[in-house]
Coordinates of C-alpha atoms and ligand atoms in Angstrom, one line a residue:
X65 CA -9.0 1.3 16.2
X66 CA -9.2 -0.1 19.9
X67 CA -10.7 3.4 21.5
X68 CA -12.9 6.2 21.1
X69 CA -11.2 9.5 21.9
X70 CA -12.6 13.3 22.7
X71 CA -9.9 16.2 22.6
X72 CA -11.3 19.8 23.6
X73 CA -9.2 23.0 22.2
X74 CA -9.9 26.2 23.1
X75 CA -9.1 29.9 21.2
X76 CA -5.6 29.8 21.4
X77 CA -5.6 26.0 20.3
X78 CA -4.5 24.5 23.6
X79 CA -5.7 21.3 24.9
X80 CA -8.4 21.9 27.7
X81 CA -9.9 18.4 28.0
X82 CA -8.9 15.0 26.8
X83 CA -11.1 11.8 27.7
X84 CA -11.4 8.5 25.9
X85 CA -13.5 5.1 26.1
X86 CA -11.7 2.2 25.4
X87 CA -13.7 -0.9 23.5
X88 CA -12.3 -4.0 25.1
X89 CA -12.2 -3.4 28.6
X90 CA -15.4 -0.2 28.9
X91 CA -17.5 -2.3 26.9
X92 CA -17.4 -5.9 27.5
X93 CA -20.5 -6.8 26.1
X94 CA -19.5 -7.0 22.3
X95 CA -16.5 -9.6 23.5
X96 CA -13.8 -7.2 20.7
X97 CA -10.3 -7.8 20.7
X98 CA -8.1 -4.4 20.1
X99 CA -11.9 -3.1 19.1
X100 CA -12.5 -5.7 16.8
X101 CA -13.8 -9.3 15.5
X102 CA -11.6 -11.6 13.7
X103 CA -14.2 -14.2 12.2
X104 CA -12.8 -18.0 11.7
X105 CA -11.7 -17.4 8.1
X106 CA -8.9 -15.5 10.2
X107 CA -9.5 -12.8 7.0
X108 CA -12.5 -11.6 7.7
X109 CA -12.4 -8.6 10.6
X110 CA -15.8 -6.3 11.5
X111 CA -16.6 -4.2 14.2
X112 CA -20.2 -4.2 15.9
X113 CA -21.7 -1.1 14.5
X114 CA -23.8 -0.9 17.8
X115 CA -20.3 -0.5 20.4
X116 CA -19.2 2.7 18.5
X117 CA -22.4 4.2 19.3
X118 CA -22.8 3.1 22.7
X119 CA -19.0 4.1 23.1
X120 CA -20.4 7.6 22.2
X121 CA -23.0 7.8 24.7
X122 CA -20.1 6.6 27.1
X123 CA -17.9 9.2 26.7
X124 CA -20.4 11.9 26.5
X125 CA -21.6 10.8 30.1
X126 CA -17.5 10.7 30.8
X127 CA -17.3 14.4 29.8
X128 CA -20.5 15.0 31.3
X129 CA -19.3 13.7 34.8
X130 CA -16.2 15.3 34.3
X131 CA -18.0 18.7 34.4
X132 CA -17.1 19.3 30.7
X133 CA -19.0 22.5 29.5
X134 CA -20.9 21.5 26.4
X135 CA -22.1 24.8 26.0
X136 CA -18.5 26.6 24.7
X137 CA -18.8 23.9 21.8
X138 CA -17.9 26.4 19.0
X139 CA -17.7 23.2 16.2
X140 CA -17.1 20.0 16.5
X141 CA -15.0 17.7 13.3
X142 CA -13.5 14.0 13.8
X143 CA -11.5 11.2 11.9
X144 CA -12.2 7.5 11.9
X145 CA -9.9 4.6 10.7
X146 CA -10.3 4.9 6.8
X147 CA -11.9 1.9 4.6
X148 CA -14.3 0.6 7.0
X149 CA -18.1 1.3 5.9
X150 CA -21.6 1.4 7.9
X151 CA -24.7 0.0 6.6
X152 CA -28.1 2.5 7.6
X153 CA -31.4 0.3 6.9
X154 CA -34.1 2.0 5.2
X155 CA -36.0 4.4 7.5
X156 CA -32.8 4.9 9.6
X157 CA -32.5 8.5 8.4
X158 CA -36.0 9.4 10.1
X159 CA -34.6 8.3 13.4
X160 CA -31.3 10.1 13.4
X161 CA -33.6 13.2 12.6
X162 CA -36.0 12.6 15.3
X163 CA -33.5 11.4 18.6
X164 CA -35.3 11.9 21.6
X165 CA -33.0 13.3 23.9
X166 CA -34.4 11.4 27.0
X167 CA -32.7 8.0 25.8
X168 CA -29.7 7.3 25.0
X169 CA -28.3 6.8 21.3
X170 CA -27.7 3.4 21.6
X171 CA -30.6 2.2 22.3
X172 CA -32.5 4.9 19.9
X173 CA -30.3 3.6 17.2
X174 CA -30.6 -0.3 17.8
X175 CA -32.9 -0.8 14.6
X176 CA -30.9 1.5 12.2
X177 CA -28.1 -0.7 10.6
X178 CA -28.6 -3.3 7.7
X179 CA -25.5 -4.9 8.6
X180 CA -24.5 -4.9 11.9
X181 CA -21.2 -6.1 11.7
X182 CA -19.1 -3.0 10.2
X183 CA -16.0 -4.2 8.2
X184 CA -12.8 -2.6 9.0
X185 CA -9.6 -1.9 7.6
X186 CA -7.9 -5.1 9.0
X187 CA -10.1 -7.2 7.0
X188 CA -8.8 -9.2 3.7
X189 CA -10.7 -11.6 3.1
X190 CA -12.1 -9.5 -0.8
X191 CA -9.2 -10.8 -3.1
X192 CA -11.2 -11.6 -5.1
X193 CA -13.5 -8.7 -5.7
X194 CA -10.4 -6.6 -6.2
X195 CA -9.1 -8.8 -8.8
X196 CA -13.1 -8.1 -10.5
X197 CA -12.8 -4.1 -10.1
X198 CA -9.1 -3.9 -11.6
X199 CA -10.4 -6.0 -14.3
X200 CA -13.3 -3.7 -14.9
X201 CA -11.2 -1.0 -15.7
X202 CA -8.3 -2.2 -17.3
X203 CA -6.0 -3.7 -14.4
X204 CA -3.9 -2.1 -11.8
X205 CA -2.3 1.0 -12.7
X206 CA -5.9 2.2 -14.6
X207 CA -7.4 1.6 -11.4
X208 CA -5.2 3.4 -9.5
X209 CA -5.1 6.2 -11.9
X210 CA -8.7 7.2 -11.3
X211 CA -8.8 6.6 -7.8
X212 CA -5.1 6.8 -6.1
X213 CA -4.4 3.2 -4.9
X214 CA -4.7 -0.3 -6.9
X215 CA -7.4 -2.5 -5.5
X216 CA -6.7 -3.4 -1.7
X217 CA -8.5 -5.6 0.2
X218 CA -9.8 -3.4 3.2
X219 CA -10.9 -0.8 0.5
X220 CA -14.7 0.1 1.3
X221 CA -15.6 -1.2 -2.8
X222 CA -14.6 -4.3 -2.1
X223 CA -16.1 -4.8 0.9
X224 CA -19.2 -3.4 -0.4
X225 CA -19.2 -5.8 -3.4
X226 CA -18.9 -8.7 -1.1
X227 CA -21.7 -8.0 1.2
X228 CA -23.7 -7.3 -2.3
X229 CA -22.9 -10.8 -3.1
X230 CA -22.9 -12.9 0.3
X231 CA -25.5 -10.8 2.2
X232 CA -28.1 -9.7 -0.9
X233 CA -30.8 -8.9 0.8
X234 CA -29.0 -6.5 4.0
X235 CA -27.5 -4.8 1.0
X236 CA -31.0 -4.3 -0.9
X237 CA -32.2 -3.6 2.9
X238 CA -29.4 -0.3 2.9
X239 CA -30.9 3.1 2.9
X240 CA -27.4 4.7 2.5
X241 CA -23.6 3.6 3.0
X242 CA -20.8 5.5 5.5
X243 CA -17.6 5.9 6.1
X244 CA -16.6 5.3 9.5
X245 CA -16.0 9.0 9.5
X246 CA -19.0 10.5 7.9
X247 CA -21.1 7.2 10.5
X248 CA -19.8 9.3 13.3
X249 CA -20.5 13.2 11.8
X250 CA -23.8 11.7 11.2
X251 CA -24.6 11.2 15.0
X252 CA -23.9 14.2 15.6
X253 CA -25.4 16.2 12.6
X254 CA -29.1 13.6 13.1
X255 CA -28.6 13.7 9.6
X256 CA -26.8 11.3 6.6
X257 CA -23.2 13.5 6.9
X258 CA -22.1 13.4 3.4
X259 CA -18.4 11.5 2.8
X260 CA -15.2 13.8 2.8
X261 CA -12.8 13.8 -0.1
X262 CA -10.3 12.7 1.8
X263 CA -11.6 9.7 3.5
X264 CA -13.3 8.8 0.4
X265 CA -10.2 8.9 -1.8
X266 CA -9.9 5.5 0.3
X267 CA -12.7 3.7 -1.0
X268 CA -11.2 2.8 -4.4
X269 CA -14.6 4.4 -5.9
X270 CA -13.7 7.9 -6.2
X271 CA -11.9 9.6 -9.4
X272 CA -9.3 11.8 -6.9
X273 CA -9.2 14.3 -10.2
X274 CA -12.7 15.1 -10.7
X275 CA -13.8 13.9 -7.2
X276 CA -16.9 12.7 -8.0
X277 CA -18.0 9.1 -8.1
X278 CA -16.2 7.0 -11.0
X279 CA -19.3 5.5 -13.0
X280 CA -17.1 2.6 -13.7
X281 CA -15.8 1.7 -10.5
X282 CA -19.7 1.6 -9.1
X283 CA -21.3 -0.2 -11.9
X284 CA -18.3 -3.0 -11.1
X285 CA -18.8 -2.7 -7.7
X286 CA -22.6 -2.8 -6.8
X287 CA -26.0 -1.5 -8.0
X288 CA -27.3 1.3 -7.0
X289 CA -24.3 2.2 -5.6
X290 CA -24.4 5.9 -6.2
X291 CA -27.6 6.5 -4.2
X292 CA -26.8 4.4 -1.3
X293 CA -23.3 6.4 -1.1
X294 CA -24.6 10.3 -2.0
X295 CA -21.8 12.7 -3.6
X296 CA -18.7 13.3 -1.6
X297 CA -18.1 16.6 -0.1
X298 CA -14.9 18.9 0.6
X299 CA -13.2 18.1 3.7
X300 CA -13.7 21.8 4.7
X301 CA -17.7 21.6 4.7
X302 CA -19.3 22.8 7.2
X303 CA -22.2 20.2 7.1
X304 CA -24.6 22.1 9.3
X305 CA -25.5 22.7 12.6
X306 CA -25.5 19.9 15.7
X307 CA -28.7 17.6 16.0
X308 CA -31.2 19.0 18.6
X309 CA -30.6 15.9 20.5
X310 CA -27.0 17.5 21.6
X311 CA -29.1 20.7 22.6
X312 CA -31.1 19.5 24.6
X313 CA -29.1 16.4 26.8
X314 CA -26.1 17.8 26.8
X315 CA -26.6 21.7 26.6
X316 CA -24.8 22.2 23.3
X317 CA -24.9 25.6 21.4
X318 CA -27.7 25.1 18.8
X319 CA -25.2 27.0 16.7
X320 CA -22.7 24.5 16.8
X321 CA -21.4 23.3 13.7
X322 CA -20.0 20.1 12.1
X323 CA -17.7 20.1 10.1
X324 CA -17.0 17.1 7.5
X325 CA -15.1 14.2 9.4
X326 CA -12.8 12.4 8.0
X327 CA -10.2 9.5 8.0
X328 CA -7.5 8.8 10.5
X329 CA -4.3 9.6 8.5
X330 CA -5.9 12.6 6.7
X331 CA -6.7 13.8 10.5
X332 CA -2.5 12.8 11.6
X333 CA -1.6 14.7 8.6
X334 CA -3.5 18.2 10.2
X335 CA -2.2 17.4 13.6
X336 CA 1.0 17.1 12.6
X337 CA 0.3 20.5 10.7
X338 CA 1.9 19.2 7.3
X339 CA 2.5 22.0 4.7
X340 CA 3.3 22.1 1.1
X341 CA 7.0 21.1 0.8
X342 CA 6.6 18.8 3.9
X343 CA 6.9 15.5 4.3
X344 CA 6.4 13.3 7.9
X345 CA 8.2 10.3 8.6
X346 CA 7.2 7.6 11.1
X347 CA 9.1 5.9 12.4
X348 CA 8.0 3.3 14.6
X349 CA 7.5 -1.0 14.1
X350 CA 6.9 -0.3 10.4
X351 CA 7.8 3.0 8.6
X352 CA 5.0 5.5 7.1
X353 CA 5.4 8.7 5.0
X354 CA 2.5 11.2 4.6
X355 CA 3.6 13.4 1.9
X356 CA 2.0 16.9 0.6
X357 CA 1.8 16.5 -2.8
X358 CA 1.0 19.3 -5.6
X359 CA 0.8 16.7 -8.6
X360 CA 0.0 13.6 -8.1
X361 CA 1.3 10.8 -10.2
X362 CA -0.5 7.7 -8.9
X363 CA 1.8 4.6 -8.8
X364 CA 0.4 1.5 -7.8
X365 CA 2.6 1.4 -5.1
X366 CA 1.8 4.2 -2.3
X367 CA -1.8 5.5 -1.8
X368 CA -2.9 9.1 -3.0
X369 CA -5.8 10.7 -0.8
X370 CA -7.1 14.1 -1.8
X371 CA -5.9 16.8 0.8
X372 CA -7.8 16.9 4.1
X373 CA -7.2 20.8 4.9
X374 CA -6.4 22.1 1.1
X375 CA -8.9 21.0 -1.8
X376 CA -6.3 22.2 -4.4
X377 CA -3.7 19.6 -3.3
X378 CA -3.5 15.8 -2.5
X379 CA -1.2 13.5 0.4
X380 CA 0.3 10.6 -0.4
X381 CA 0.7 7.8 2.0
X382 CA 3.2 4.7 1.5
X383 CA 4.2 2.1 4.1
X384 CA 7.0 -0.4 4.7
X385 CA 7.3 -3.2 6.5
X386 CA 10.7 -3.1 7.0
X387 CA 11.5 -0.4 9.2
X388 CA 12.5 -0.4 13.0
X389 CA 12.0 -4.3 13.0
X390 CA 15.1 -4.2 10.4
X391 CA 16.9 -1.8 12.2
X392 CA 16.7 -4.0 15.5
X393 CA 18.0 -6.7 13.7
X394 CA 21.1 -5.2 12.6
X395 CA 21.5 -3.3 16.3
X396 CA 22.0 -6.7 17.3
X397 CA 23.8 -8.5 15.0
X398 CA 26.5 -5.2 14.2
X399 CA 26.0 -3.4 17.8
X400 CA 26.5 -5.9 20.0
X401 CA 22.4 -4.7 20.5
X402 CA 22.9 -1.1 21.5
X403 CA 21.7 1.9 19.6
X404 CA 24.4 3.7 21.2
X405 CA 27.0 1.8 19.3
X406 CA 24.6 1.8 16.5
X407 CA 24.7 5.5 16.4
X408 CA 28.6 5.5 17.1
X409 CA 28.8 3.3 13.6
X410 CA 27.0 6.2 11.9
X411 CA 28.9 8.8 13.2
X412 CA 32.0 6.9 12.1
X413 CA 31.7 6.2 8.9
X414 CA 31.1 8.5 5.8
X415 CA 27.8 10.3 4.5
X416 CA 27.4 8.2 0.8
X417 CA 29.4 5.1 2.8
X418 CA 32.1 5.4 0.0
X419 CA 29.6 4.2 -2.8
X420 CA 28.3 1.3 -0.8
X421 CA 24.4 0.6 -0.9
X422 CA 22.4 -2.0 0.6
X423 CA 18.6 -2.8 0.7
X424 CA 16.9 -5.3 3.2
X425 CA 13.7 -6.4 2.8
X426 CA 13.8 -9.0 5.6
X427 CA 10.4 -9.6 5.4
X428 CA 8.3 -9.5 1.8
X429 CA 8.3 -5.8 1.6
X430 CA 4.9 -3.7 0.9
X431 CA 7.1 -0.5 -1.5
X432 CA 8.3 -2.5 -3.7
X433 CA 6.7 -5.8 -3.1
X434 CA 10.0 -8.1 -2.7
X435 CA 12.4 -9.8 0.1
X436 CA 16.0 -10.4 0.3
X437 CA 19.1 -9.0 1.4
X438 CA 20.9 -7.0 -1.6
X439 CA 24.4 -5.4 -1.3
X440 CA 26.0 -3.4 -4.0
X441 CA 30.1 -1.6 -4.3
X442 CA 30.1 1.0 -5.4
X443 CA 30.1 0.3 -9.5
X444 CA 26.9 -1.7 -8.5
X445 CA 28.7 -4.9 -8.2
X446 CA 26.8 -7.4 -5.6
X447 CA 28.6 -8.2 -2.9
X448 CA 28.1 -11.0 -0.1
X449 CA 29.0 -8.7 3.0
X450 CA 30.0 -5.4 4.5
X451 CA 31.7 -4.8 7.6
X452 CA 29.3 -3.8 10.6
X453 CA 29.7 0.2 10.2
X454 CA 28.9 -0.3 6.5
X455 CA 26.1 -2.6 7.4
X456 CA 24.3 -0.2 9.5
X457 CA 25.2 3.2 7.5
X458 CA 24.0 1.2 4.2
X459 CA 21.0 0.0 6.3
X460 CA 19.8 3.7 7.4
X461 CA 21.0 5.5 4.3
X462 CA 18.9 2.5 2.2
X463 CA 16.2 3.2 3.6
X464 CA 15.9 6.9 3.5
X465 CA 17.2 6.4 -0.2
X466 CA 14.2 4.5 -0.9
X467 CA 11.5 6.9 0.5
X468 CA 12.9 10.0 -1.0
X469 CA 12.8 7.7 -4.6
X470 CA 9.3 6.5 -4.1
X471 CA 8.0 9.5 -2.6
X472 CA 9.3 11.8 -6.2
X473 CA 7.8 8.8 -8.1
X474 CA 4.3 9.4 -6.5
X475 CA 4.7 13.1 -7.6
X476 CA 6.8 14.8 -4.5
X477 CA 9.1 17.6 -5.1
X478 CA 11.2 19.0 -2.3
X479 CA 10.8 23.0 -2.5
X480 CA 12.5 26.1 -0.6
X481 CA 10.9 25.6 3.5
X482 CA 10.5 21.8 3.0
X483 CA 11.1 20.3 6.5
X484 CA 11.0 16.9 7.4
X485 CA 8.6 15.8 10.0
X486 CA 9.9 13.2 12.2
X487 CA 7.8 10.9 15.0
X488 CA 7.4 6.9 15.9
X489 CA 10.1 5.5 18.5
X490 CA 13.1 5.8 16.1
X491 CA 12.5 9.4 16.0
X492 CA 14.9 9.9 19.3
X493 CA 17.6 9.0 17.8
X494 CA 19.3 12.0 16.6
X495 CA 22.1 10.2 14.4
X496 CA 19.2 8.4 12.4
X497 CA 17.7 11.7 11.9
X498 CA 21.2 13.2 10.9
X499 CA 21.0 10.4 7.7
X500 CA 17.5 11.7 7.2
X501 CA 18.2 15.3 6.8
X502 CA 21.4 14.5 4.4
X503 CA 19.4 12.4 2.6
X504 CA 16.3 15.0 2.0
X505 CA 18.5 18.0 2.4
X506 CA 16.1 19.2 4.8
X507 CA 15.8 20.1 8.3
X508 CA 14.2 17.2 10.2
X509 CA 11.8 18.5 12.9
X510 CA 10.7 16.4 15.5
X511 CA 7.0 16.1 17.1
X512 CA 4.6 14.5 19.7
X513 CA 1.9 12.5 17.8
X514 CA 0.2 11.0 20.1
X515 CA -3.6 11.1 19.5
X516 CA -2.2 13.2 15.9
X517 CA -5.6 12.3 14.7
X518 CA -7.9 13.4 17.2
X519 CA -6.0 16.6 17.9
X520 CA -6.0 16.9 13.7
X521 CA -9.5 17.4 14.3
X522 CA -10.0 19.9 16.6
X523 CA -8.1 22.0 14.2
X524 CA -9.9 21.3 11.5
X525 CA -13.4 22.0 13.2
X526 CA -11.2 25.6 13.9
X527 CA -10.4 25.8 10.2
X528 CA -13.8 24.4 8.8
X529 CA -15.3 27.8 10.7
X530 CA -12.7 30.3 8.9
X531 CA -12.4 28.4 5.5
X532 CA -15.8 30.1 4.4
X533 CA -14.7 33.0 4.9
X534 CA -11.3 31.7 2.7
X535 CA -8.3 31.6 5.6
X536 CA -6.1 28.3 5.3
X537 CA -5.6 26.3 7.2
X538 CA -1.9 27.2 8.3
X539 CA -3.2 30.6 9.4
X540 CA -6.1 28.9 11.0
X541 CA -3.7 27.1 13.4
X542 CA -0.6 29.5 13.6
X543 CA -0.7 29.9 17.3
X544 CA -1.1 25.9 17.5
X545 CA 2.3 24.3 19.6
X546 CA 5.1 23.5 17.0
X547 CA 7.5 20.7 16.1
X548 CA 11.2 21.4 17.6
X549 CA 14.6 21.3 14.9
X550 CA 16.3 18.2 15.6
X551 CA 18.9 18.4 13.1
X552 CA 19.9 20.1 10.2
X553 CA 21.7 18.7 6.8
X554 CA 25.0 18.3 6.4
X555 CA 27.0 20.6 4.3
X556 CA 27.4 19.2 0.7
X557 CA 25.5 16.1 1.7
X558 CA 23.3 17.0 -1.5
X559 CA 26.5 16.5 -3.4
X560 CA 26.6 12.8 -2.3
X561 CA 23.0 12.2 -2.2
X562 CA 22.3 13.6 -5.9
X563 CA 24.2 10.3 -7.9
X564 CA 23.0 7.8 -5.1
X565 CA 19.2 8.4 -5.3
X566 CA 19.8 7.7 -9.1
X567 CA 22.0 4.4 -8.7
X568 CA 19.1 3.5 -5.6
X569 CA 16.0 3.7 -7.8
X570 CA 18.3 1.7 -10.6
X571 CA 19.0 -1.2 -8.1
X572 CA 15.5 -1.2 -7.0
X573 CA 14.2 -1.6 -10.6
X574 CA 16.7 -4.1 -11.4
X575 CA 16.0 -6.2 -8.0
X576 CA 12.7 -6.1 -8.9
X577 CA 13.0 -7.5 -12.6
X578 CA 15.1 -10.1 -11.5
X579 CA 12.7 -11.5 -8.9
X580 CA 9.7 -10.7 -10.3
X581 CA 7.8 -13.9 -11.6
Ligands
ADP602 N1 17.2 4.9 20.4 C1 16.6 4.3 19.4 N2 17.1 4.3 18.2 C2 16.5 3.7 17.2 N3 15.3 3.1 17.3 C3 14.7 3.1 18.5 C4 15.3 3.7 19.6 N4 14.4 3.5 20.6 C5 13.3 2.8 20.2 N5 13.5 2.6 18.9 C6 12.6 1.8 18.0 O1 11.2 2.3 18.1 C7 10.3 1.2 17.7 C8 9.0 1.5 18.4 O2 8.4 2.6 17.9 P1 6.9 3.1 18.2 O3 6.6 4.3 17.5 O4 6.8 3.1 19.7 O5 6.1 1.8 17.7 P2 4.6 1.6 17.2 O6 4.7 1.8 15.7 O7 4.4 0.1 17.5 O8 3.8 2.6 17.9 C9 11.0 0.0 18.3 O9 10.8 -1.1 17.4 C10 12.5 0.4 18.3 O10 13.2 -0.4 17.4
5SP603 O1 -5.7 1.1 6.6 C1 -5.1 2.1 7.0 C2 -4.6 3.1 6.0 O2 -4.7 2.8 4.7 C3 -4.9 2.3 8.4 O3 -4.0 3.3 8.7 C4 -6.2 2.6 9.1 O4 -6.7 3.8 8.7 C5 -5.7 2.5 10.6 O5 -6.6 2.7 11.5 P1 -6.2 2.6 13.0 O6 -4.8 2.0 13.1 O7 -6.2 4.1 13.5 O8 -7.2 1.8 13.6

């Protein structure tokens, strides 16, 4: 997270103001890099706590300047990057509820944080407190069975355990932990915001079934843990009203409300306007699927989140590492290095490329964790090489293959409506898409995500005002701008897809067997 961004909707859900402050260059003083810290372990990554609020009291002034008119503010709802954690010293709580509205929140704030340096999600420097938490409660999969992922290092229990253990006394010194998310909703609540489900299903302390707290994962984790952290709230909540402070300095409604923040890809996944059915498909350096997901089976690879805009459901998230990087490489080496004659190759050669699969991990992949180059005929005999159409059909079809395998693994059904959602640089490519939708048997839809997040959020604040009243969020944003039909699947490709997906997962599993230590 390198910037601080404001989007203003208005009734009919269109963008009337957009502003943003960015960390490096607007606020010099805290010497980040891309917003951040990286410490001399090279592992260890934090934020100054301190330069998100004075990037608030930035951009308010931005707005401000900008003759923004604080006083329409119906609700206001927000994301942050997921995992990282604030640390509020005892007594902070009084001075969030007491702002004076003559200073400014940065320096009102200056004594309110235990730690001052925030971990954030590019930290990994807790291997070893994950390996203590999956032991606690039986290894791996039981871990990720309570809380949707395995232990990962930038998971907020880790980090917590290892300020609990290298910084004792800030920890004892903490009055109450936050999420990024529910840090910022706090600001503008003057009050502790409680932590969304959503978000918190990143933390690797919440049971995503029951949503509460597991007791095991906090007793593992840190004492005390369940006060410092308060219970976890739907991502719906309206949390209250805004803080006087916004009244009065910047002339908001004192019936404004906030609505529960929550994490960045929960927010993506309400921009984008995923619905049941749905899944999106990024792809840009590396590829990542957001998934709407009715029954979660957890799976220790992938991440499960509980559902930022329906309580009743969950979203699954998995990433690769291998995804346009791959692709670039085979452009080159089979296209003479043009995705036009990458895209004449897939026009060219047949949907199922005669039985022919390949998988590339060129780099160690994150779903499934291996590397190598694996090429099967097709009666799942190895072989060395394919010809360059082959190559680059068995490339694209492998790696749609794969997602549509992992993501019915994690508990994904394609159902009547299903569209695929489709974004990231890669997205323009309209025979890449064409593999997608035969592969899915789906229609792949196409949008804008920039800022997906931020926009996410504005209609959640929209929803988080009708969904007392019990409207979902799909009807909330109805009128919102909508993703445009890029392709559609290719008669019987279902036919040829149905027997691959089968022999795919198979390979995998095998490939996996045979490398695995
Ligand atoms: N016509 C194209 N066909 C296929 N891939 C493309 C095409 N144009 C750009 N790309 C891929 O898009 C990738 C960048 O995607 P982008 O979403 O901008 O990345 P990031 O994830 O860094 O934001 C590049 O690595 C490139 O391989
Ligand atoms: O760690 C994850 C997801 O598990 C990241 O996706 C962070 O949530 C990214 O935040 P930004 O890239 O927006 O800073």
């Amino acid at each position: 997270m390198s910037l601080l961004k404001v989007i203003a909707i208005d009734g009919k859900l269109q963008v009337t103001h957009q502003s943003n402050v960015q960390f490096d260059n607007d606020l010099p003083e805290f010497r980040t890099q891309g917003g951040v810290h990286i410490h001399e372990d090279r592992v260890t990554v934090t934020s100054p706590v301190l330069m998100w609020v004075k990037a608030l009291d930035i951009l308010l002034e931005k707005m401000k300047s900008a003759g923004f008119d604080f006083s329409r503010v119906k609700a206001i709802s927000g994301s942050g990057q997921q995992h990282g954690s604030v640390y509020w010293k005892k007594g902070a709580r009084k001075s969030l509820q007491r702002l004076d509205p003559g200073r400014c929140l940065h320096g009102l704030l200056q004594d309110c944080f235990a730690v001052q340096e925030s971990p954030v999600w590019m930290d990994s420097s807790t291997a070893e407190h994950c390996k203590i938490l999956e032991c606690a409660v039986g290894g791996a999969q039981q871990l990720t069975d309570i809380t949707g992922s395995r232990a990962y290092e930038r998971f907020t229990a880790n980090q917590i355990a290892k300020i609990n253990q290298l910084q004792q006394d800030r920890y004892n010194e903490t009055e109450r932990i936050s999420l990024v998310s529910s840090f910022a909703a706090s600001l503008f609540l003057g009050d502790y915001a409680a932590i969304d489900y959503s978000d918190g299903s990143g933390m690797n302390l919440m049971d995503i079934f029951s949503k509460q707290w597991s007791d095991t994962c906090l007793k593992a984790t840190a004492p005390q843990l369940a006060d410092k952290l308060a219970n976890p709230t739907p991502s719906t909540t309206v949390l209250g009203s805004i803080s006087p402070y916004f009244v009065e300095r910047y002339g908001m409604p004192e019936d404004c409300k906030v609505v529960a923040f929550t994490g960045d890809n929960p927010g993506s996944l309400a921009g984008m306007r995923l619905r049941e059915g749905d899944i999106a498909v990024s792809l840009g350096t590396s590829d990542t699927v957001f998934l709407w997901i009715k029954e979660p089976r957890p799976m220790v690879e992938g991440h499960i989140f509980c559902n930022p805009v329906d309580c009743l459901s969950y979203m699954a998230l998995i990433c690769y590492k291998n995804g346009s990087l791959t692709r670039e490489r085979l452009r080159n080496e089979c296209a003479g290095g043009s995705w036009e004659d990458f895209s004449t190759a897939l026009r060219s050669s047949p949907i199922g490329n005669n039985g022919n699969i390949g998988i590339y991990f060129d780099a160690v992949e994150i779903t499934p964790s291996a590397v190598g180059i694996y090429r099967f005929d097709q009666h799942d005999r190895k072989v060395s090489a394919f010809t360059p159409e082959v190559e680059i059909r068995a490339l694209v079809e492998g790696q749609f293959l794969a997602k549509r395998v992992h993501a019915e693994k994690l508990g994904y059904r394609i159902i009547q409506g299903t569209r695929v959602l489709a974004t990231g640089g890669a997205s323009c490519n309209k025979d890449i898409l064409q593999v997608l939708s035969d592969v899915f048997s789906a229609p792949v839809f196409t949008i804008d995500v920039a800022n997906s997040a931020c926009l996410g959020c504005t209609y959640r604040a929209v929803h988080g005002l009708a969904a007392e009243m019990g409207m979902s969020f799909a009807e909330a944003v109805n009128e919102a701008p909508g993703a445009q039909l890029a392709v559609r699947p290719t008669p019987g490709a279902e036919k040829v897809y149905g027997p691959l997906l089968k022999r795919y997962a198979y390979l995998e599993e095998k490939i996996l067997k045979q490398t695995s230590p």
